[in-house]
Short mmCIF file of C-alpha atoms in Angstrom, two decimals:
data_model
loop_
_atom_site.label_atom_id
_atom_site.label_comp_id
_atom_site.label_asym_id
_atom_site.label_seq_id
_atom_site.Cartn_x
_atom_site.Cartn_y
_atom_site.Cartn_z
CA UNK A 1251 38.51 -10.46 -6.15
CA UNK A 1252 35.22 -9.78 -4.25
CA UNK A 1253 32.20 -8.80 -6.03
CA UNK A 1254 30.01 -6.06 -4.82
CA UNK A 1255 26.65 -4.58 -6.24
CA UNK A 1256 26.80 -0.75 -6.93
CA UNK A 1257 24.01 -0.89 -4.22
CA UNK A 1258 26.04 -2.06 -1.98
CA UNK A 1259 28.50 0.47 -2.75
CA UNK A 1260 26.75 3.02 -2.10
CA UNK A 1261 25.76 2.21 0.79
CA UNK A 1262 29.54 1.78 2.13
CA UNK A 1263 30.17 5.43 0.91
CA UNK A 1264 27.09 6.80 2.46
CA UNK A 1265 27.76 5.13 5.77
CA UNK A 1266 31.42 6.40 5.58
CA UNK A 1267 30.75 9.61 5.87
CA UNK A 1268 28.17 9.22 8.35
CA UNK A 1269 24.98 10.05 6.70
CA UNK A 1270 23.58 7.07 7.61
CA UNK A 1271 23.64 7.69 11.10
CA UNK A 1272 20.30 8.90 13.08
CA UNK A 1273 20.65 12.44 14.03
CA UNK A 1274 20.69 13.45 17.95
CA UNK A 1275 18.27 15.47 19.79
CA UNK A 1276 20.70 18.03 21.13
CA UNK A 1277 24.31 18.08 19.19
CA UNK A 1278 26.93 18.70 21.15
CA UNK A 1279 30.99 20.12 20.45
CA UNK A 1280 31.48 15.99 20.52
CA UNK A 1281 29.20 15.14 17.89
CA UNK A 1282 31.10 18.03 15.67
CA UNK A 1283 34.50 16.63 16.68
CA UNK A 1284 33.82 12.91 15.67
CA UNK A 1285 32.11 14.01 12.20
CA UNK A 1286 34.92 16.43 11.24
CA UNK A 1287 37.19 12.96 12.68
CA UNK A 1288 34.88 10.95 9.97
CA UNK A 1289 35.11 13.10 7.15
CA UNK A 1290 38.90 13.74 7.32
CA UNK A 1291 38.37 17.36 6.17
CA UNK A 1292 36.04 20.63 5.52
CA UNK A 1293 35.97 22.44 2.26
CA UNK A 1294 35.87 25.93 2.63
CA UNK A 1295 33.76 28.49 0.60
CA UNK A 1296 33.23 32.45 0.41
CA UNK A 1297 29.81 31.44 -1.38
CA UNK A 1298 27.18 31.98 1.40
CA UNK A 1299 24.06 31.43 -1.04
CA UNK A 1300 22.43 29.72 1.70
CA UNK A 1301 25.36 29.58 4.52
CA UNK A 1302 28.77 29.40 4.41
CA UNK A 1303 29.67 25.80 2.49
CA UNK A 1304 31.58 25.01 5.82
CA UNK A 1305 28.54 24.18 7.93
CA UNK A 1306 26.59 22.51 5.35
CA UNK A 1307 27.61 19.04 5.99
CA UNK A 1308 27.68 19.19 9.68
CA UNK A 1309 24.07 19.88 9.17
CA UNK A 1310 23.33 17.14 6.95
CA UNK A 1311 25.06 14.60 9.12
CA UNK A 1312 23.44 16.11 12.40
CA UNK A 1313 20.53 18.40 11.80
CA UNK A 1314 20.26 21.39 13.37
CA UNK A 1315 23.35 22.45 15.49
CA UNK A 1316 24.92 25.92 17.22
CA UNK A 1317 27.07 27.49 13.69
CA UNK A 1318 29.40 28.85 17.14
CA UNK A 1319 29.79 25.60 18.64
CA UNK A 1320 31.65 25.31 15.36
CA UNK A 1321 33.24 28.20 14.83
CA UNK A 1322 34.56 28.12 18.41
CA UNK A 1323 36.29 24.62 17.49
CA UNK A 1324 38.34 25.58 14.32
CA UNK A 1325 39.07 29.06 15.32
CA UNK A 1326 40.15 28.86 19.54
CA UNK A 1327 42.44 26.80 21.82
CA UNK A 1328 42.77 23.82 20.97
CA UNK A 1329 41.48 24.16 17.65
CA UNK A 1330 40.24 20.79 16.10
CA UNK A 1331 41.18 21.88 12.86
CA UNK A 1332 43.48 24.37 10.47
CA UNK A 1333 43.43 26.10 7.03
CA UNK A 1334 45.30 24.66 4.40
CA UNK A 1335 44.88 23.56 0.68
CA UNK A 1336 44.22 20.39 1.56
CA UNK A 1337 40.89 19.35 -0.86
CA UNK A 1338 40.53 23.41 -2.42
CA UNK A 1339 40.82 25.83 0.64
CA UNK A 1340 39.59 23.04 3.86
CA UNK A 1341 39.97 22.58 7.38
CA UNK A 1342 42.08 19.55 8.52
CA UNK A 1343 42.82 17.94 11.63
CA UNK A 1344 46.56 19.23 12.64
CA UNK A 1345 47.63 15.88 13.09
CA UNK A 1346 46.75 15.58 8.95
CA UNK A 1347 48.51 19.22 8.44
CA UNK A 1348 52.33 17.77 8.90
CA UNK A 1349 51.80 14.86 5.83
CA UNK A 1350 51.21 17.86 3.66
CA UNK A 1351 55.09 19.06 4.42
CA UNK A 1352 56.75 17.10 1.81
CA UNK A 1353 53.78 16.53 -0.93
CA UNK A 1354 52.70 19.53 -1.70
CA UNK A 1355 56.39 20.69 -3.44
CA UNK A 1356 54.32 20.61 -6.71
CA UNK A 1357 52.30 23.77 -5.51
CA UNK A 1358 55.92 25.67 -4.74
CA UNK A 1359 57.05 24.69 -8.40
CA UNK A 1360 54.26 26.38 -9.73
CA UNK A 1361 55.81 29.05 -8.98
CA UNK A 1362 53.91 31.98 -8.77
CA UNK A 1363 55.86 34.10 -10.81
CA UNK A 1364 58.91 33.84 -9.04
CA UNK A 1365 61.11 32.85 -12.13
CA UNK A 1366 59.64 34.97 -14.36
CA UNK A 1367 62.44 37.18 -15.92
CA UNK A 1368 61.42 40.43 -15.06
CA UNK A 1369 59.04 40.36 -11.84
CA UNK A 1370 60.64 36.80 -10.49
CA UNK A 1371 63.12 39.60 -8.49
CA UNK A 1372 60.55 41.54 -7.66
CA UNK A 1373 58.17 39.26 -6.31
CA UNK A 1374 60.68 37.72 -3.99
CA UNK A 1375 61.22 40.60 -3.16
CA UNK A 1376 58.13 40.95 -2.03
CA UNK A 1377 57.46 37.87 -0.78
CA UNK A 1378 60.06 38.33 1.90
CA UNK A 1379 58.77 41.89 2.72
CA UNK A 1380 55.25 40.10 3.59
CA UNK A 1381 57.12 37.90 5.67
CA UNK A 1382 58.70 40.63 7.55
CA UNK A 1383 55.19 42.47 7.69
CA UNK A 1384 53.50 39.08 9.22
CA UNK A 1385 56.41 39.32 12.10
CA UNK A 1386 54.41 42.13 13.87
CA UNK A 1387 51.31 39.34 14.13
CA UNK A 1388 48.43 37.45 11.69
CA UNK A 1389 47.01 39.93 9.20
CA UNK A 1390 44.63 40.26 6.59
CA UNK A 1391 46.01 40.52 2.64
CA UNK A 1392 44.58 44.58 2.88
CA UNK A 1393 46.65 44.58 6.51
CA UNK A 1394 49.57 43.25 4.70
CA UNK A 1395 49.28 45.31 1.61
CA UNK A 1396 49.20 48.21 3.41
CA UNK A 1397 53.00 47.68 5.14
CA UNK A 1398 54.92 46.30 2.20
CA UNK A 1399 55.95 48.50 -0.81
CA UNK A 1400 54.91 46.71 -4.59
CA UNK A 1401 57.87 47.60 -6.94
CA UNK A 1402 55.70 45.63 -9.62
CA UNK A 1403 52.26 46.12 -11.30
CA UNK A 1404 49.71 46.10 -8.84
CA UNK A 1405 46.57 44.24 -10.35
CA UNK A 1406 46.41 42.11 -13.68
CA UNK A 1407 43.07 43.66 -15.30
CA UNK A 1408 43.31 41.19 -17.87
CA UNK A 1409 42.39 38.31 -15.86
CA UNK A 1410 38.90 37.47 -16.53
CA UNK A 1411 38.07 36.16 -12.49
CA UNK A 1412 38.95 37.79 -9.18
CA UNK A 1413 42.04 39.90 -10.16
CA UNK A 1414 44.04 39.56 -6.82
CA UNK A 1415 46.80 42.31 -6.15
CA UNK A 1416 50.23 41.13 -6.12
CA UNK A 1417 50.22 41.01 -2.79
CA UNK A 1418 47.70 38.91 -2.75
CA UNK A 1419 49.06 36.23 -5.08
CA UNK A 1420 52.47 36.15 -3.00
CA UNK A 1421 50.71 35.72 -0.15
CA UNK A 1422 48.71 32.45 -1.67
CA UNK A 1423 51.70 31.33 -2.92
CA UNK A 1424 53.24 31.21 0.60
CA UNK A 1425 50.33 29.78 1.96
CA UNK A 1426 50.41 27.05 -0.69
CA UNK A 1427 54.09 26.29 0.08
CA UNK A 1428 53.33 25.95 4.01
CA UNK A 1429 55.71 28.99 4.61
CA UNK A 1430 53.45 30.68 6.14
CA UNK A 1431 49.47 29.67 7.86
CA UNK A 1432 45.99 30.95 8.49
CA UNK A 1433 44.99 32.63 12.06
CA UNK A 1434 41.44 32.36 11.18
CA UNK A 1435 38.54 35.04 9.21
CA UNK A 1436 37.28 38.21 9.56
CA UNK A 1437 33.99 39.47 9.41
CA UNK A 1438 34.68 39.96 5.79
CA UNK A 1439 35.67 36.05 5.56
CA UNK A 1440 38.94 37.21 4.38
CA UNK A 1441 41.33 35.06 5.36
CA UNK A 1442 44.29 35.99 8.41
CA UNK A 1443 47.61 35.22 7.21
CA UNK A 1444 49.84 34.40 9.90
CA UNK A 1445 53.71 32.80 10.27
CA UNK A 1446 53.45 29.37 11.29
CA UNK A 1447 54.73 29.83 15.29
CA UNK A 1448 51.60 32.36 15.34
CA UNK A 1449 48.99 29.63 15.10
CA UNK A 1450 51.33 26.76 16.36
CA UNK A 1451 50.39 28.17 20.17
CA UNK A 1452 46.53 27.72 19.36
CA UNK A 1453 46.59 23.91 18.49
CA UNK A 1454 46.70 21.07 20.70
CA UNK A 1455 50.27 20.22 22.23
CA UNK A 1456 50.56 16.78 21.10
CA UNK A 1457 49.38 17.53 17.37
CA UNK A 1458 52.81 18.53 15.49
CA UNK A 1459 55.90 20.87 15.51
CA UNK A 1460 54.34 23.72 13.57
CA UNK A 1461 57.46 25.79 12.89
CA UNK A 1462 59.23 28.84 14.58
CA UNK A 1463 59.78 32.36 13.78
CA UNK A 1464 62.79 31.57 11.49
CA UNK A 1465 61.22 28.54 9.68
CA UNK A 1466 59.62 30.95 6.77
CA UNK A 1467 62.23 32.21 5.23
CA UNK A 1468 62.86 28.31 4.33
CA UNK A 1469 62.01 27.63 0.82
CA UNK A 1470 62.59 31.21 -1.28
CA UNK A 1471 64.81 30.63 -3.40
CA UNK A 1472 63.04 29.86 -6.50
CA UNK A 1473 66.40 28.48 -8.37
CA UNK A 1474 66.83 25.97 -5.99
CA UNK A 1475 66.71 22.58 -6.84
CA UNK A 1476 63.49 19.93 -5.51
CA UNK A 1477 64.99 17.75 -2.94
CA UNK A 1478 65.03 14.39 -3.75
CA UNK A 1479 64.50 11.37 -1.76
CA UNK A 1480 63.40 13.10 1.21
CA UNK A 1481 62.87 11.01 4.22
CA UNK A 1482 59.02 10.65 4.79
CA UNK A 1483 57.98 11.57 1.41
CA UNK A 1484 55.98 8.21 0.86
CA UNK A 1485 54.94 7.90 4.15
CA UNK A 1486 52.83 11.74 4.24
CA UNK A 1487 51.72 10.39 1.16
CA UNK A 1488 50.83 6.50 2.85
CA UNK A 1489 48.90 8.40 5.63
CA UNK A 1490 46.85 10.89 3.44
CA UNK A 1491 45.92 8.03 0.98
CA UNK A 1492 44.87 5.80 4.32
CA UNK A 1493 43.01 8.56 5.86
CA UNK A 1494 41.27 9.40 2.40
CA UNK A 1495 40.39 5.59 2.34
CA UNK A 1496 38.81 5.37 5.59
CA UNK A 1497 36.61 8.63 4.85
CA UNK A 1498 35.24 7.20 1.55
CA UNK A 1499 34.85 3.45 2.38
CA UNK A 1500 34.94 2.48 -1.17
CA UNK A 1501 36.95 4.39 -4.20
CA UNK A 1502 38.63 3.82 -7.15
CA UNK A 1503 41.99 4.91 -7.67
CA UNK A 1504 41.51 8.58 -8.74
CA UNK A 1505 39.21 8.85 -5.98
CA UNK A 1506 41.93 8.29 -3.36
CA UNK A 1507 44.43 10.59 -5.21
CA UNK A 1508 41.61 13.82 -5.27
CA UNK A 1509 40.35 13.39 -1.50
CA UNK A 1510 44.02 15.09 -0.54
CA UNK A 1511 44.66 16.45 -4.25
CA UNK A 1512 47.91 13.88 -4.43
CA UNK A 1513 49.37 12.92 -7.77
CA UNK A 1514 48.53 9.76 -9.40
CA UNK A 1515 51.58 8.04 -9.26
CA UNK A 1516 52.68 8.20 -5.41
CA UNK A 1517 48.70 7.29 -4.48
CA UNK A 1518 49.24 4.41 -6.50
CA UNK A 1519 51.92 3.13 -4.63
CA UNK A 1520 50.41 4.08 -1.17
CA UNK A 1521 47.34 2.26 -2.71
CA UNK A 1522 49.75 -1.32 -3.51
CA UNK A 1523 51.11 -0.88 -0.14
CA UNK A 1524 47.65 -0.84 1.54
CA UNK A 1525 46.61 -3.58 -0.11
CA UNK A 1526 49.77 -5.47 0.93
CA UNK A 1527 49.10 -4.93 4.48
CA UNK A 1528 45.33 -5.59 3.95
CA UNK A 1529 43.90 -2.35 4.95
CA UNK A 1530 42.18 -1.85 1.26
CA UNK A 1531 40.52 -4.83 -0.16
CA UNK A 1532 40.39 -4.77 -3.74
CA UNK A 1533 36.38 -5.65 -4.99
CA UNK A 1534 34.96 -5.86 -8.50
CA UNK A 1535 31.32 -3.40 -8.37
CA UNK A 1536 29.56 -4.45 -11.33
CA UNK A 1537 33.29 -4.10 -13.76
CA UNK A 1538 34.62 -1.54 -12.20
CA UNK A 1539 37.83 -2.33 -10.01
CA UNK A 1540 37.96 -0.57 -6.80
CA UNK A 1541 39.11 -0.40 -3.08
CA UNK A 1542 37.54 -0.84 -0.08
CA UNK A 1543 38.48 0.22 3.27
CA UNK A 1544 39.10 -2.91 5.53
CA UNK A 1545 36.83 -1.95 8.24
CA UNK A 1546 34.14 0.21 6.16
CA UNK A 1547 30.77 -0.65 6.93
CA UNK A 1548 27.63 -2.15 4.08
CA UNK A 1549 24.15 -1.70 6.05
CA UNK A 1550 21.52 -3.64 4.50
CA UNK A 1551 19.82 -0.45 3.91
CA UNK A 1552 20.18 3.45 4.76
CA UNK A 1553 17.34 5.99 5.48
CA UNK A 1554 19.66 8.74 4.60
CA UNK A 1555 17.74 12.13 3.98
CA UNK A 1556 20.17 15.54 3.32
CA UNK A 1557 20.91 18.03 1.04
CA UNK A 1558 24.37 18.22 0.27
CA UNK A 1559 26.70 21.17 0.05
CA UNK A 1560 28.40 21.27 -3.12
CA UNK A 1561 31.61 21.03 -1.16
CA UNK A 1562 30.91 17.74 0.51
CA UNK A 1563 32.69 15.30 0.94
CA UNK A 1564 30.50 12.70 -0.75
CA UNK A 1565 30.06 14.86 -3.87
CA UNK A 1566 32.89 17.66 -4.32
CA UNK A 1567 34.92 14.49 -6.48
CA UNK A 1568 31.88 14.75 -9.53
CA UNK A 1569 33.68 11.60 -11.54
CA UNK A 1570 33.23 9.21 -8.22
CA UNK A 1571 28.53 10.56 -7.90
CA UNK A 1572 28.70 9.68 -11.56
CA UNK A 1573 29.87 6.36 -10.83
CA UNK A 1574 28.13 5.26 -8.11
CA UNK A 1575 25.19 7.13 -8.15
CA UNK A 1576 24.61 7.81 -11.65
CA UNK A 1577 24.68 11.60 -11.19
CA UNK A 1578 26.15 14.33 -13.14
CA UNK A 1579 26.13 16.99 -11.21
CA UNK A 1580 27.90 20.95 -11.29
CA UNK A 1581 26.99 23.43 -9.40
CA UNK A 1582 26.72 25.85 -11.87
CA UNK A 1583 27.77 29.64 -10.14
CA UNK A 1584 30.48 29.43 -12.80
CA UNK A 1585 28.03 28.65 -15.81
CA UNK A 1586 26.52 31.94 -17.36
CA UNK A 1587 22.78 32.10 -16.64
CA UNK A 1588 21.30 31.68 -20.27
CA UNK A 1589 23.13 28.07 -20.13
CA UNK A 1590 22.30 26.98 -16.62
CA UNK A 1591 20.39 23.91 -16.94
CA UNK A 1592 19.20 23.00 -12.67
CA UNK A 1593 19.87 26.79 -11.50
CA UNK A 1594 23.02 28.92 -9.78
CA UNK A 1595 23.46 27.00 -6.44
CA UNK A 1596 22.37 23.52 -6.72
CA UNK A 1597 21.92 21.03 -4.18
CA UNK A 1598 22.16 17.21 -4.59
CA UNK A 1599 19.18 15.52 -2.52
CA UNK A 1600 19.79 12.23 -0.77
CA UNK A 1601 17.18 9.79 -0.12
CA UNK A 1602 17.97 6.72 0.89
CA UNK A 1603 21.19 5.47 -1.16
CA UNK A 1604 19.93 7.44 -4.10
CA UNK A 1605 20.88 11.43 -4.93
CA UNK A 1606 17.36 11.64 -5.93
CA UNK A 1607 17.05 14.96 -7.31
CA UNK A 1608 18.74 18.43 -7.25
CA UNK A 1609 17.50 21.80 -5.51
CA UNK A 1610 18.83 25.28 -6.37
CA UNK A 1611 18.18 26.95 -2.98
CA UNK A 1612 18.63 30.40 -1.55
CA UNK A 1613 18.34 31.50 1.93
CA UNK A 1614 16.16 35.15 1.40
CA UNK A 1615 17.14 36.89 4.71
CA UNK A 1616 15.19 40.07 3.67
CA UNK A 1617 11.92 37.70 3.76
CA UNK A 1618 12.92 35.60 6.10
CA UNK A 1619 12.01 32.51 3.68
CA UNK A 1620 13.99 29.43 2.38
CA UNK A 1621 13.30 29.54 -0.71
CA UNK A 1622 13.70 26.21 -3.50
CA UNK A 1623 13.95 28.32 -6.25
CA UNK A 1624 14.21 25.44 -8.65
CA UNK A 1625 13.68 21.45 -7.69
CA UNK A 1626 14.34 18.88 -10.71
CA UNK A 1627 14.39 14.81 -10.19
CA UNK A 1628 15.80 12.46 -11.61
CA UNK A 1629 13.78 10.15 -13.26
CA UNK A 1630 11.51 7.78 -11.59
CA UNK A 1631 11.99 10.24 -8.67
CA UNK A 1632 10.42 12.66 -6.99
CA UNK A 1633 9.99 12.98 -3.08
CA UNK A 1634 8.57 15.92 -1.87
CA UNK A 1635 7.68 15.47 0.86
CA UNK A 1636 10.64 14.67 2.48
CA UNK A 1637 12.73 17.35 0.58
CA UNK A 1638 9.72 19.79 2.16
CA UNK A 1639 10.69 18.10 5.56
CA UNK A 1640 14.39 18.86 5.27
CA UNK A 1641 13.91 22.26 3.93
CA UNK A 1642 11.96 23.23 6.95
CA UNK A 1643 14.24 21.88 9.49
CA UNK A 1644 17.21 23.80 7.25
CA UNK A 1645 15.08 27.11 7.85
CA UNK A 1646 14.92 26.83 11.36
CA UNK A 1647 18.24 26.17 12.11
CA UNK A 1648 19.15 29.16 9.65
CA UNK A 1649 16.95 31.03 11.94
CA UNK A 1650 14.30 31.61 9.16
CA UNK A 1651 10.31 31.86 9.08
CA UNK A 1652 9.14 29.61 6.10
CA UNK A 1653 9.90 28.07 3.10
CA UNK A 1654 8.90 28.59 -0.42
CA UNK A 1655 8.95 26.11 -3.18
CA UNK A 1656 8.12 27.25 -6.92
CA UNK A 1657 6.03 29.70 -5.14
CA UNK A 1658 4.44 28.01 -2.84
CA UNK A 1659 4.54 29.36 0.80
CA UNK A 1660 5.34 26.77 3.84
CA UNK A 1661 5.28 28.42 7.22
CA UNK A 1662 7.35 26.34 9.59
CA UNK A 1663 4.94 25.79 11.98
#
């Protein structure tokens, strides 16, 4: 077994997901296309602290770039990417989309409610009334909600979180099964629910058979049985593990399985085949067995500089910063403010091949003013001056006048 320094490590993750690359003068649709091709997917987020968690690491791989450039790419003909629960709520290529088919029958078994004595029914019921309600064209859940008739309790007040209407939930749960897909967002970032042959027109013609107008009513009845030994079940699962491997250059195990949220047990044997046909290359960094994409690259060094989303790719799998990087790391919106230990939305800071500090930041529109509310390094760490360097270049291309750290005031020019 090859031996590798966690150094070195590092390095092959960073470089991966292409923050190791210079950033160009002028970024262009291209540049977008080949680092959404690198990363393998885009975690979505309603958070918009500082912006939408979608554009965040297109910044930090490219520096300033054209948010509509973006938007223009997942949301128009031919879009590069669609909606699905792919890593959380993400944008994937369509050509990853169709290895979801088969592997994500865990999601339909959790069912939803639909076996539950006395709404199960009901909520089928429902379900199939949404479906007819989607037939007129894509919709919001309100645009839904307001065709379909709810012959069960409306809202669960008891939930501590969100309390989504029943609609709502049955809509997720279709959504979650594939049955139906996402058009796009409103202005309200609420996503457009849509039967599959609605977006199927908008994505490139060589990409996948996205379903017709009769494919959603597939997969309602809650009684029936899983299939088993479907044809292509292990290779979706192959291809997501492969594609998972190439965005994070080296991983362990559990890695691989949470890029794609796949169970252990089917990664593990798209993992043995992999290794079989040489495409992972099992090392040993510093005790710790782990897999390394054939073709991944180890530069010598890396002057990586970026705040990270909390949603990126190199961080959103906490277990894999701790073990390379030595990080422990939350984000903290969920932890109640008397307990928050770095501040509500923290930032990981790269420097180099080292997350070298966090930064709870917040974009003050009414000010126009970047503002690091909180900064705290890890030890032996502190650099300043390049954090003070990204944060203005962040405020520009958020549009923003200055920047303000602790208090102090950093016009941008």
């Amino acid at each position: 077994m090859q031996k590798m320094t966690r150094s070195a490590a590092r390095r092959t993750a960073i470089a991966a997901t292409g923050l190791d690359r210079t950033r160009p003068g002028q970024v262009t649709a291209r540049h977008l296309k080949s680092t959404f091709a690198r990363m393998g997917l885009t975690q979505i987020d309603s958070v918009s602290r500082v912006v939408r968690s979608q554009y965040l690491p297109y910044f930090s791989r490219l520096g300033p770039y054209p948010r509509e450039t973006l938007d223009r790419l997942f949301y128009t003909a031919p879009r590069m990417g669609i909606e699905y629960w792919a890593h959380a709520a993400a944008f994937v290529p369509p050509e990853t989309w169709r290895h979801f088919d088969r592997t994500r029958t865990e999601w339909w078994r959790n069912d939803y409610g639909q076996r539950h004595p006395d709404s199960g029914p009901a909520f089928r019921v429902l379900q199939r009334s949404i479906l007819d309600a989607l037939g007129s064209g894509p919709k919001s859940a309100r645009g839904v909600a307001d065709l379909v008739d709810h012959a069960i309790p409306e809202r669960n007040r008891g939930h501590w979180g969100w309390n989504p209407s029943q609609v709502k939930i049955a809509l997720e749960a279709l959504f979650a099964g594939g049955i139906i897909s996402a058009a796009g967002r409103n202005d309200h970032f609420e996503r457009i629910y849509a039967l599959p042959h609605d977006v199927s027109q908008f994505l490139p013609q060589t990409a996948l058979s996205y379903g017709t107008a009769s494919q959603p009513e597939l997969g309602l009845d809650p009684e029936a049985e899983r299939p088993r030994g479907v044809s292509g079940t292990a290779n979706n699962v192959l291809e997501l593990t492969r594609i998972a491997a190439r965005a994070l250059g080296i991983a362990r195990p559990d890695c691989l399985a949470d890029y794609f949220r796949q169970r252990r047990a089917p990664t593990d044997e798209a993992i043995a085949s992999l290794l079989i046909s040489g495409e992972l290359i099992e090392v040993d960094v510093e005790g710790t067995r782990a897999l390394k994409w054939h073709a991944a690259r180890t530069p010598r060094s890396v002057s990586a500089r970026a705040l990270l989303a909390p949603f990126d790719p190199l961080v959103f799998y906490r277990p894999r910063i701790e073990w390379l990087f030595d990080f422990h790391y939350r984000i903290e919106i969920y932890t109640p403010a008397k307990d928050r230990v770095h501040g509500y939305y923290v930032l990981p800071f790269l420097v180099g091949e080292r997350l070298v500090g966090r930064v709870d930041l917040h974009r003050d529109q009414a000010s126009s003013t970047l503002r690091a509310l909180k900064v705290t390094w890890e030890r032996g760490e502190e650099h300043e001056e390049e954090l003070i360097l990204e944060l203005r270049e962040m405020a520009k291309w958020l549009g923003l006048g200055a920047v303000d750290m602790s208090g102090t005031h950093l016009p941008l020019s």
